[in-house]
Amino acid sequence: NAGVTQTPKFRILKIGQSMTLQCAQDMNHNYMYWYRQDPGMGLKLIYYSVGAGITDKGEVPNGYNVSRSTTEDFPLRLELAAPSQTSVYFCASSYSRDRGLGTDTQYFGPGTRLTVL
Amino acid sequence: KQEVTQIPAALSVPEGENLVLNCSFTDSAIYNLQWFRQDPGKGLTSLLLIQSSQREQTSGRLNASLDKSSGRSTLYIAASQPGDSATYLCAVLTGANSKLTFGKGITLSVRP
């Protein structure tokens, strides 16, 4: 198993540009997540999904959009990039037997380092 | 709102020392607590997961304990090695739909 994969690893955007961060998992996990990590600030949840076709906002969703058309893929879309979106983005996945009652371990991808200039 | 605190932010110890990393959280209604390791420029690796009904978990030289009522967890690392140098993050799972709240992490440096 490849686990959780993310592309690209690095990207530099100009203000106002758009891009999609790709995330895929091959563990048949139902839950998937997007986090951002800023220096000294810990990880904050952007969006999450409890299954294909179902997504919901996390703590810091503004400026981002997601979709979940398949179990495996959970892309994150940045529209009109701003310097405040400079961060490291992590995708994660986990499995829950009983929705809403907690899940097993979250597995993280290697991250995408994004700079907006 | 759940808040997770890890103090101190950084720690430096000599090789071979046994050490304890602390984590505290404000809302005791958690489903589980996880300890992660993050190496510089890398993603997070899960070390231990403690369910809310458990008191501790062990993996090799690592032992994590959970006291839900007091909102505390500790990660014990026995006989520390330079390879243990990394940032250790604590995260708690709270509420419906399994949202993790992370602490800011403790950056550990083990000196040879």
PDB file of C-alpha atoms in Angstrom:
ATOM      1  CA  ASN A   1       0.000   0.000   0.000  1.00  0.00           C
ATOM      2  CA  ALA A   2       1.209   3.500  -0.826  1.00  0.00           C
ATOM      3  CA  GLY A   3      -0.853   4.932   2.055  1.00  0.00           C
ATOM      4  CA  VAL A   4      -1.731   8.614   1.632  1.00  0.00           C
ATOM      5  CA  THR A   5      -0.089  10.360  -1.304  1.00  0.00           C
ATOM      6  CA  GLN A   6      -0.056  14.078  -2.072  1.00  0.00           C
ATOM      7  CA  THR A   7       0.984  16.045  -5.123  1.00  0.00           C
ATOM      8  CA  PRO A   8       2.727  18.345  -5.702  1.00  0.00           C
ATOM      9  CA  LYS A   9       5.357  18.442  -2.945  1.00  0.00           C
ATOM     10  CA  PHE A  10       6.183  22.084  -3.516  1.00  0.00           C
ATOM     11  CA  ARG A  11       4.452  24.915  -5.360  1.00  0.00           C
ATOM     12  CA  ILE A  12       4.853  28.650  -5.705  1.00  0.00           C
ATOM     13  CA  LEU A  13       1.787  30.642  -6.737  1.00  0.00           C
ATOM     14  CA  LYS A  14       1.262  34.258  -7.575  1.00  0.00           C
ATOM     15  CA  ILE A  15      -1.497  36.195  -5.814  1.00  0.00           C
ATOM     16  CA  GLY A  16      -4.823  35.537  -7.520  1.00  0.00           C
ATOM     17  CA  GLN A  17      -3.821  32.254  -9.158  1.00  0.00           C
ATOM     18  CA  SER A  18      -5.713  29.044  -8.520  1.00  0.00           C
ATOM     19  CA  MET A  19      -4.570  25.480  -8.042  1.00  0.00           C
ATOM     20  CA  THR A  20      -5.666  22.057  -6.881  1.00  0.00           C
ATOM     21  CA  LEU A  21      -3.773  20.018  -4.304  1.00  0.00           C
ATOM     22  CA  GLN A  22      -4.224  16.325  -4.945  1.00  0.00           C
ATOM     23  CA  CYS A  23      -4.661  13.678  -2.264  1.00  0.00           C
ATOM     24  CA  ALA A  24      -5.254   9.970  -2.671  1.00  0.00           C
ATOM     25  CA  GLN A  25      -5.369   6.998  -0.311  1.00  0.00           C
ATOM     26  CA  ASP A  26      -5.412   3.276  -1.071  1.00  0.00           C
ATOM     27  CA  MET A  27      -6.456   1.981   2.349  1.00  0.00           C
ATOM     28  CA  ASN A  28     -10.214   2.091   1.688  1.00  0.00           C
ATOM     29  CA  HIS A  29     -10.651   4.647   4.452  1.00  0.00           C
ATOM     30  CA  ASN A  30     -14.016   6.371   4.613  1.00  0.00           C
ATOM     31  CA  TYR A  31     -12.812   9.529   6.380  1.00  0.00           C
ATOM     32  CA  MET A  32     -10.454  12.021   4.749  1.00  0.00           C
ATOM     33  CA  TYR A  33      -9.163  15.380   5.971  1.00  0.00           C
ATOM     34  CA  TRP A  34      -7.241  18.455   4.899  1.00  0.00           C
ATOM     35  CA  TYR A  35      -5.109  20.355   7.414  1.00  0.00           C
ATOM     36  CA  ARG A  36      -2.800  23.312   7.169  1.00  0.00           C
ATOM     37  CA  GLN A  37       0.249  23.754   9.374  1.00  0.00           C
ATOM     38  CA  ASP A  38       1.708  27.184   9.985  1.00  0.00           C
ATOM     39  CA  PRO A  39       4.994  27.631  11.899  1.00  0.00           C
ATOM     40  CA  GLY A  40       4.415  27.505  15.642  1.00  0.00           C
ATOM     41  CA  MET A  41       0.650  27.248  15.201  1.00  0.00           C
ATOM     42  CA  GLY A  42      -0.059  23.535  15.108  1.00  0.00           C
ATOM     43  CA  LEU A  43      -2.390  21.921  12.586  1.00  0.00           C
ATOM     44  CA  LYS A  44      -5.799  23.331  11.765  1.00  0.00           C
ATOM     45  CA  LEU A  45      -8.582  21.453   9.984  1.00  0.00           C
ATOM     46  CA  ILE A  46      -9.699  22.993   6.681  1.00  0.00           C
ATOM     47  CA  TYR A  47     -12.267  20.473   5.373  1.00  0.00           C
ATOM     48  CA  TYR A  48     -13.141  16.867   5.965  1.00  0.00           C
ATOM     49  CA  SER A  49     -15.204  14.128   4.374  1.00  0.00           C
ATOM     50  CA  VAL A  50     -16.929  11.143   5.970  1.00  0.00           C
ATOM     51  CA  GLY A  51     -17.474   9.369   2.666  1.00  0.00           C
ATOM     52  CA  ALA A  52     -17.802   9.815  -1.078  1.00  0.00           C
ATOM     53  CA  GLY A  53     -20.128  12.705  -1.879  1.00  0.00           C
ATOM     54  CA  ILE A  54     -20.090  14.097   1.678  1.00  0.00           C
ATOM     55  CA  THR A  55     -17.893  16.987   2.764  1.00  0.00           C
ATOM     56  CA  ASP A  56     -18.005  19.540   5.565  1.00  0.00           C
ATOM     57  CA  LYS A  57     -16.119  22.590   6.773  1.00  0.00           C
ATOM     58  CA  GLY A  58     -13.467  22.478   9.423  1.00  0.00           C
ATOM     59  CA  GLU A  59     -11.999  25.293  11.457  1.00  0.00           C
ATOM     60  CA  VAL A  60     -10.461  27.383   8.626  1.00  0.00           C
ATOM     61  CA  PRO A  61     -12.389  26.735   5.356  1.00  0.00           C
ATOM     62  CA  ASN A  62     -12.382  30.237   3.846  1.00  0.00           C
ATOM     63  CA  GLY A  63     -10.598  30.423   0.492  1.00  0.00           C
ATOM     64  CA  TYR A  64     -10.754  26.669  -0.115  1.00  0.00           C
ATOM     65  CA  ASN A  65     -13.091  24.147  -1.693  1.00  0.00           C
ATOM     66  CA  VAL A  66     -13.153  20.359  -1.750  1.00  0.00           C
ATOM     67  CA  SER A  67     -14.936  17.530  -3.482  1.00  0.00           C
ATOM     68  CA  ARG A  68     -15.093  13.792  -2.840  1.00  0.00           C
ATOM     69  CA  SER A  69     -16.354  11.941  -5.873  1.00  0.00           C
ATOM     70  CA  THR A  70     -14.584   8.674  -4.983  1.00  0.00           C
ATOM     71  CA  THR A  71     -13.482   6.962  -1.787  1.00  0.00           C
ATOM     72  CA  GLU A  72      -9.835   7.271  -2.818  1.00  0.00           C
ATOM     73  CA  ASP A  73      -9.474  10.930  -3.822  1.00  0.00           C
ATOM     74  CA  PHE A  74      -9.993  14.174  -1.919  1.00  0.00           C
ATOM     75  CA  PRO A  75      -8.646  17.201  -3.838  1.00  0.00           C
ATOM     76  CA  LEU A  76      -8.359  20.645  -2.244  1.00  0.00           C
ATOM     77  CA  ARG A  77      -8.977  23.645  -4.477  1.00  0.00           C
ATOM     78  CA  LEU A  78      -7.514  27.083  -3.802  1.00  0.00           C
ATOM     79  CA  GLU A  79      -9.274  29.885  -5.619  1.00  0.00           C
ATOM     80  CA  LEU A  80      -7.670  33.347  -5.846  1.00  0.00           C
ATOM     81  CA  ALA A  81      -4.559  32.501  -3.828  1.00  0.00           C
ATOM     82  CA  ALA A  82      -3.531  34.978  -1.123  1.00  0.00           C
ATOM     83  CA  PRO A  83      -0.275  35.316   0.875  1.00  0.00           C
ATOM     84  CA  SER A  84      -2.200  34.162   3.978  1.00  0.00           C
ATOM     85  CA  GLN A  85      -2.523  30.748   2.320  1.00  0.00           C
ATOM     86  CA  THR A  86       1.240  30.224   2.413  1.00  0.00           C
ATOM     87  CA  SER A  87       1.502  27.089   4.519  1.00  0.00           C
ATOM     88  CA  VAL A  88       2.170  23.380   4.532  1.00  0.00           C
ATOM     89  CA  TYR A  89      -0.917  21.356   3.641  1.00  0.00           C
ATOM     90  CA  PHE A  90      -1.464  17.833   4.907  1.00  0.00           C
ATOM     91  CA  CYS A  91      -4.041  15.340   3.799  1.00  0.00           C
ATOM     92  CA  ALA A  92      -5.014  12.511   6.147  1.00  0.00           C
ATOM     93  CA  SER A  93      -7.369   9.552   6.192  1.00  0.00           C
ATOM     94  CA  SER A  94      -8.869   7.211   8.754  1.00  0.00           C
ATOM     95  CA  TYR A  95     -11.467   4.478   9.110  1.00  0.00           C
ATOM     96  CA  SER A  96     -14.585   4.679  11.244  1.00  0.00           C
ATOM     97  CA  ARG A  97     -16.853   1.719  11.844  1.00  0.00           C
ATOM     98  CA  ASP A  98     -19.565   3.820  13.448  1.00  0.00           C
ATOM     99  CA  ARG A  99     -19.919   7.241  11.913  1.00  0.00           C
ATOM    100  CA  GLY A 100     -19.546  10.013  14.437  1.00  0.00           C
ATOM    101  CA  LEU A 101     -18.339   7.742  17.211  1.00  0.00           C
ATOM    102  CA  GLY A 102     -14.640   8.141  16.716  1.00  0.00           C
ATOM    103  CA  THR A 103     -12.221   6.616  14.298  1.00  0.00           C
ATOM    104  CA  ASP A 104      -9.044   4.664  14.228  1.00  0.00           C
ATOM    105  CA  THR A 105      -5.616   6.200  13.728  1.00  0.00           C
ATOM    106  CA  GLN A 106      -5.315   9.028  11.207  1.00  0.00           C
ATOM    107  CA  TYR A 107      -2.663   8.455   8.553  1.00  0.00           C
ATOM    108  CA  PHE A 108      -1.001  11.496   7.054  1.00  0.00           C
ATOM    109  CA  GLY A 109       0.486  12.232   3.654  1.00  0.00           C
ATOM    110  CA  PRO A 110       3.938  13.842   3.275  1.00  0.00           C
ATOM    111  CA  GLY A 111       2.515  17.331   2.746  1.00  0.00           C
ATOM    112  CA  THR A 112       2.520  20.057   0.100  1.00  0.00           C
ATOM    113  CA  ARG A 113       4.572  23.166   0.810  1.00  0.00           C
ATOM    114  CA  LEU A 114       2.791  26.126  -0.797  1.00  0.00           C
ATOM    115  CA  THR A 115       4.131  29.667  -1.104  1.00  0.00           C
ATOM    116  CA  VAL A 116       1.967  32.507  -2.393  1.00  0.00           C
ATOM    117  CA  LEU A 117       3.898  35.588  -3.542  1.00  0.00           C
TER     118      LEU A 117
ATOM    119  CA  LYS B   1     -14.139  24.749  22.175  1.00  0.00           C
ATOM    120  CA  GLN B   2     -11.439  22.144  22.704  1.00  0.00           C
ATOM    121  CA  GLU B   3      -7.936  23.471  23.314  1.00  0.00           C
ATOM    122  CA  VAL B   4      -4.794  21.368  23.541  1.00  0.00           C
ATOM    123  CA  THR B   5      -1.652  22.657  25.229  1.00  0.00           C
ATOM    124  CA  GLN B   6       1.846  21.243  25.133  1.00  0.00           C
ATOM    125  CA  ILE B   7       4.505  22.785  27.365  1.00  0.00           C
ATOM    126  CA  PRO B   8       7.393  23.387  26.966  1.00  0.00           C
ATOM    127  CA  ALA B   9       7.648  24.152  23.260  1.00  0.00           C
ATOM    128  CA  ALA B  10      11.182  22.767  23.110  1.00  0.00           C
ATOM    129  CA  LEU B  11      13.268  20.363  25.165  1.00  0.00           C
ATOM    130  CA  SER B  12      16.925  19.299  24.999  1.00  0.00           C
ATOM    131  CA  VAL B  13      18.189  16.250  26.876  1.00  0.00           C
ATOM    132  CA  PRO B  14      21.347  14.093  26.878  1.00  0.00           C
ATOM    133  CA  GLU B  15      21.220  10.667  25.296  1.00  0.00           C
ATOM    134  CA  GLY B  16      20.042   7.888  27.588  1.00  0.00           C
ATOM    135  CA  GLU B  17      17.734  10.030  29.692  1.00  0.00           C
ATOM    136  CA  ASN B  18      14.171   8.940  30.396  1.00  0.00           C
ATOM    137  CA  LEU B  19      11.787  11.779  29.664  1.00  0.00           C
ATOM    138  CA  VAL B  20       8.144  12.761  29.861  1.00  0.00           C
ATOM    139  CA  LEU B  21       6.258  14.968  27.416  1.00  0.00           C
ATOM    140  CA  ASN B  22       3.054  16.519  28.691  1.00  0.00           C
ATOM    141  CA  CYS B  23      -0.236  17.315  26.987  1.00  0.00           C
ATOM    142  CA  SER B  24      -3.340  18.909  28.481  1.00  0.00           C
ATOM    143  CA  PHE B  25      -6.796  19.449  27.013  1.00  0.00           C
ATOM    144  CA  THR B  26      -9.770  21.513  28.159  1.00  0.00           C
ATOM    145  CA  ASP B  27     -12.764  19.335  27.227  1.00  0.00           C
ATOM    146  CA  SER B  28     -12.678  15.872  28.780  1.00  0.00           C
ATOM    147  CA  ALA B  29     -15.393  14.527  26.450  1.00  0.00           C
ATOM    148  CA  ILE B  30     -12.942  12.974  24.016  1.00  0.00           C
ATOM    149  CA  TYR B  31     -13.143   9.771  21.975  1.00  0.00           C
ATOM    150  CA  ASN B  32      -9.412   9.187  21.865  1.00  0.00           C
ATOM    151  CA  LEU B  33      -6.016  10.834  22.091  1.00  0.00           C
ATOM    152  CA  GLN B  34      -3.145  10.360  19.688  1.00  0.00           C
ATOM    153  CA  TRP B  35       0.554  11.118  19.899  1.00  0.00           C
ATOM    154  CA  PHE B  36       2.304  11.872  16.619  1.00  0.00           C
ATOM    155  CA  ARG B  37       5.914  12.338  15.619  1.00  0.00           C
ATOM    156  CA  GLN B  38       6.941  14.825  12.941  1.00  0.00           C
ATOM    157  CA  ASP B  39      10.451  15.002  11.494  1.00  0.00           C
ATOM    158  CA  PRO B  40      11.566  18.290   9.868  1.00  0.00           C
ATOM    159  CA  GLY B  41       9.943  18.763   6.470  1.00  0.00           C
ATOM    160  CA  LYS B  42       7.967  15.544   6.785  1.00  0.00           C
ATOM    161  CA  GLY B  43       4.428  14.454   7.491  1.00  0.00           C
ATOM    162  CA  LEU B  44       3.054  13.134  10.768  1.00  0.00           C
ATOM    163  CA  THR B  45       3.510   9.572  11.925  1.00  0.00           C
ATOM    164  CA  SER B  46       1.139   8.171  14.514  1.00  0.00           C
ATOM    165  CA  LEU B  47       2.976   6.755  17.535  1.00  0.00           C
ATOM    166  CA  LEU B  48       0.225   5.745  19.925  1.00  0.00           C
ATOM    167  CA  LEU B  49      -3.546   6.013  20.112  1.00  0.00           C
ATOM    168  CA  ILE B  50      -5.376   5.753  23.434  1.00  0.00           C
ATOM    169  CA  GLN B  51      -9.125   5.219  23.380  1.00  0.00           C
ATOM    170  CA  SER B  52     -11.161   7.157  25.940  1.00  0.00           C
ATOM    171  CA  SER B  53     -11.834   3.957  27.882  1.00  0.00           C
ATOM    172  CA  GLN B  54      -8.130   3.127  28.182  1.00  0.00           C
ATOM    173  CA  ARG B  55      -5.526   4.389  30.632  1.00  0.00           C
ATOM    174  CA  GLU B  56      -2.343   3.748  28.686  1.00  0.00           C
ATOM    175  CA  GLN B  57      -0.735   2.304  25.575  1.00  0.00           C
ATOM    176  CA  THR B  58       2.789   1.044  25.037  1.00  0.00           C
ATOM    177  CA  SER B  59       4.941   0.605  21.955  1.00  0.00           C
ATOM    178  CA  GLY B  60       8.587  -0.309  22.417  1.00  0.00           C
ATOM    179  CA  ARG B  61      10.290   2.449  24.419  1.00  0.00           C
ATOM    180  CA  LEU B  62       7.182   4.626  24.319  1.00  0.00           C
ATOM    181  CA  ASN B  63       4.384   4.662  26.852  1.00  0.00           C
ATOM    182  CA  ALA B  64       1.427   7.028  26.718  1.00  0.00           C
ATOM    183  CA  SER B  65      -1.022   7.544  29.546  1.00  0.00           C
ATOM    184  CA  LEU B  66      -4.402   9.230  29.624  1.00  0.00           C
ATOM    185  CA  ASP B  67      -6.281  10.799  32.534  1.00  0.00           C
ATOM    186  CA  LYS B  68      -9.518  12.004  30.985  1.00  0.00           C
ATOM    187  CA  SER B  69     -10.979  13.478  34.143  1.00  0.00           C
ATOM    188  CA  SER B  70      -8.022  15.802  34.659  1.00  0.00           C
ATOM    189  CA  GLY B  71      -7.546  16.476  30.940  1.00  0.00           C
ATOM    190  CA  ARG B  72      -3.965  15.225  30.808  1.00  0.00           C
ATOM    191  CA  SER B  73      -1.803  12.835  28.862  1.00  0.00           C
ATOM    192  CA  THR B  74       1.883  12.040  29.086  1.00  0.00           C
ATOM    193  CA  LEU B  75       4.243  10.422  26.604  1.00  0.00           C
ATOM    194  CA  TYR B  76       7.097   8.629  28.322  1.00  0.00           C
ATOM    195  CA  ILE B  77      10.231   7.912  26.279  1.00  0.00           C
ATOM    196  CA  ALA B  78      12.659   5.488  27.866  1.00  0.00           C
ATOM    197  CA  ALA B  79      16.416   5.595  27.255  1.00  0.00           C
ATOM    198  CA  SER B  80      16.255   8.425  24.740  1.00  0.00           C
ATOM    199  CA  GLN B  81      18.388   8.279  21.593  1.00  0.00           C
ATOM    200  CA  PRO B  82      19.500  10.951  19.091  1.00  0.00           C
ATOM    201  CA  GLY B  83      17.096   9.340  16.584  1.00  0.00           C
ATOM    202  CA  ASP B  84      14.232  10.364  18.859  1.00  0.00           C
ATOM    203  CA  SER B  85      14.898  14.010  17.983  1.00  0.00           C
ATOM    204  CA  ALA B  86      11.708  15.314  16.361  1.00  0.00           C
ATOM    205  CA  THR B  87       8.571  17.283  17.134  1.00  0.00           C
ATOM    206  CA  TYR B  88       5.943  15.394  19.131  1.00  0.00           C
ATOM    207  CA  LEU B  89       2.331  16.423  18.741  1.00  0.00           C
ATOM    208  CA  CYS B  90      -0.628  15.496  20.871  1.00  0.00           C
ATOM    209  CA  ALA B  91      -4.138  15.484  19.371  1.00  0.00           C
ATOM    210  CA  VAL B  92      -7.561  14.728  20.816  1.00  0.00           C
ATOM    211  CA  LEU B  93     -10.618  13.485  18.947  1.00  0.00           C
ATOM    212  CA  THR B  94     -13.746  15.319  20.038  1.00  0.00           C
ATOM    213  CA  GLY B  95     -17.338  15.477  18.911  1.00  0.00           C
ATOM    214  CA  ALA B  96     -19.234  14.075  15.998  1.00  0.00           C
ATOM    215  CA  ASN B  97     -17.478  13.383  12.726  1.00  0.00           C
ATOM    216  CA  SER B  98     -14.156  12.807  14.397  1.00  0.00           C
ATOM    217  CA  LYS B  99     -12.371  16.125  14.405  1.00  0.00           C
ATOM    218  CA  LEU B 100      -8.838  16.146  15.763  1.00  0.00           C
ATOM    219  CA  THR B 101      -7.605  19.137  17.741  1.00  0.00           C
ATOM    220  CA  PHE B 102      -3.825  19.415  17.823  1.00  0.00           C
ATOM    221  CA  GLY B 103      -1.408  20.918  20.271  1.00  0.00           C
ATOM    222  CA  LYS B 104       1.447  22.998  18.890  1.00  0.00           C
ATOM    223  CA  GLY B 105       3.971  20.273  19.601  1.00  0.00           C
ATOM    224  CA  ILE B 106       7.151  19.830  21.616  1.00  0.00           C
ATOM    225  CA  THR B 107      10.425  19.895  19.693  1.00  0.00           C
ATOM    226  CA  LEU B 108      12.751  17.364  21.288  1.00  0.00           C
ATOM    227  CA  SER B 109      16.503  17.339  20.788  1.00  0.00           C
ATOM    228  CA  VAL B 110      18.493  14.405  22.162  1.00  0.00           C
ATOM    229  CA  ARG B 111      22.210  15.223  22.430  1.00  0.00           C
ATOM    230  CA  PRO B 112      24.755  12.439  21.799  1.00  0.00           C
TER     231      PRO B 112
END
